[in-house]
Amino acid sequence: MTEELRPTPALDDTEAVRASLEQWFATQVYPNRDVRIPALKIPENTGMSNITLMFDCILDQGAQRLPMVARLQAQGEKLAFPEYNLPMQFDAMKVLSEIDDLKLPELVDEEPTGQVLGSPFYIMHQTAGRIPPDMPPYHMDGWLCEATPETRGALWNNAINMMATLHRQPIESAPIAGFIKRYDFPKSFDDQLSYWERYMDWGLENARNEDCEVALQWLRQHQPSEQCQRLCWGDSRMANIIFEEQSCDVAALLDWEMLCVGDPQQDIAWWIFMDELFSHGLGVPRLEGLPDGDATARDWQQLTGLHTDNLHYYRVFAGLRISLILARMSLATDKSMLEQSFASSYMRRVMNEHNN
């Protein structure tokens, strides 16, 4: 997987966006104060579903400098998802930040109408820390490669513990119950399978991916009859976690665009599958010190009190989702992952594990 397979939406007029954002801050966030935003930085490879902007908000002629992050909903063709609800993600983080010991970015404000910048956006304070890279994968390069095996293990285990904190929350409890009622998103596994079936038709635009078709049929045939229901993160992986700079503690969980209600086994399965995919799936050794999938599942089970009987099933489900997303990304560039990819091939390998 190369950086070219992850196109980043661009801003048509960065200076106009900066000026509009500065004016919005002056009226909406910090009224009656002198506000300046000198420049915007757009990190590379911020994905196809939103645009990330990083900037300093300078107050009162330099008396206070606040590092900020903005997320703008991307507009245009060949985006990653057919529907996208940025205000829902803002609300999700706002709600989840009320849960003890669950770490989310510190939110500033949102503009859900699109009237200021042409699309909805929200603002967060920058969370200090470091994120394991996914371009290239952290098994291949970056600060995690330079860390000791003991540090890697501690980072991994702290992330699993943080994820378990989310999964221990009943969906009937406040404030999660209210959030679930407010929005339309997948709230059962039937909803999820139907969503990804529609996604395949939409995302591939008349192309066919046999691996994904076979996997979807297999998932329908082997769907578990009884499932625990929790709010699931959806995109649970190391590259969506900020870790504190001077420790192995989790500073914040990022990216809630794939949240759903379902069996939280799917989050731990996505975590395991994504780690395997960008190591074994690419023919790259896993970093020493990171627990394997079985140990990770056991730890998560002990932390949550939930079972992992269907972990294999949800690993296949993880493979279907990432294969379709990569196929969609590829459609916007060179189409090399449209009909088959390293992800769909690895998914078939996982699917066949119990048949051997």
PDB file of C-alpha atoms in Angstrom, residues 4 44 49 65 67-68 71 79 88 91 118 140 160 163 166 184 206 210 212 220 232 240 256 265 279 308 337:
ATOM      1  CA  GLU A   4      -0.779   7.440  -3.675  1.00  0.00           C
ATOM      2  CA  GLU A  44      -0.632  14.831   4.311  1.00  0.00           C
ATOM      3  CA  SER A  49     -13.940  11.650   4.225  1.00  0.00           C
ATOM      4  CA  ARG A  65      -1.477  30.794  21.783  1.00  0.00           C
ATOM      5  CA  PRO A  67      -2.908  24.950  19.089  1.00  0.00           C
ATOM      6  CA  MET A  68      -6.074  23.785  17.352  1.00  0.00           C
ATOM      7  CA  ARG A  71     -12.042  18.691  10.821  1.00  0.00           C
ATOM      8  CA  LEU A  79     -15.193  10.088  -1.337  1.00  0.00           C
ATOM      9  CA  MET A  88     -22.769  13.213  14.753  1.00  0.00           C
ATOM     10  CA  ASP A  91     -21.646  14.805  19.407  1.00  0.00           C
ATOM     11  CA  GLY A 118     -19.047  25.533   2.600  1.00  0.00           C
ATOM     12  CA  MET A 140       7.813  -0.912   8.975  1.00  0.00           C
ATOM     13  CA  ILE A 160      -6.850  -2.334  24.861  1.00  0.00           C
ATOM     14  CA  MET A 163     -11.127   0.299  24.425  1.00  0.00           C
ATOM     15  CA  LEU A 166     -15.885   2.002  26.155  1.00  0.00           C
ATOM     16  CA  ASP A 184     -29.530   7.368  12.187  1.00  0.00           C
ATOM     17  CA  ASN A 206     -20.183  -1.630 -11.312  1.00  0.00           C
ATOM     18  CA  GLU A 210     -15.051 -11.749  -5.950  1.00  0.00           C
ATOM     19  CA  CYS A 212     -15.709  -9.496  -1.056  1.00  0.00           C
ATOM     20  CA  ARG A 220     -24.668 -14.005   5.945  1.00  0.00           C
ATOM     21  CA  CYS A 232     -18.606   0.320  18.968  1.00  0.00           C
ATOM     22  CA  ASN A 240      -6.173   6.252  15.696  1.00  0.00           C
ATOM     23  CA  TRP A 256     -15.451   8.054  15.116  1.00  0.00           C
ATOM     24  CA  GLN A 265     -16.072  -8.164  19.570  1.00  0.00           C
ATOM     25  CA  SER A 279       2.297  -6.965   8.947  1.00  0.00           C
ATOM     26  CA  THR A 308     -14.862 -13.683  22.294  1.00  0.00           C
ATOM     27  CA  MET A 337      -7.191  -2.701  -5.427  1.00  0.00           C
TER      28      MET A 337
END
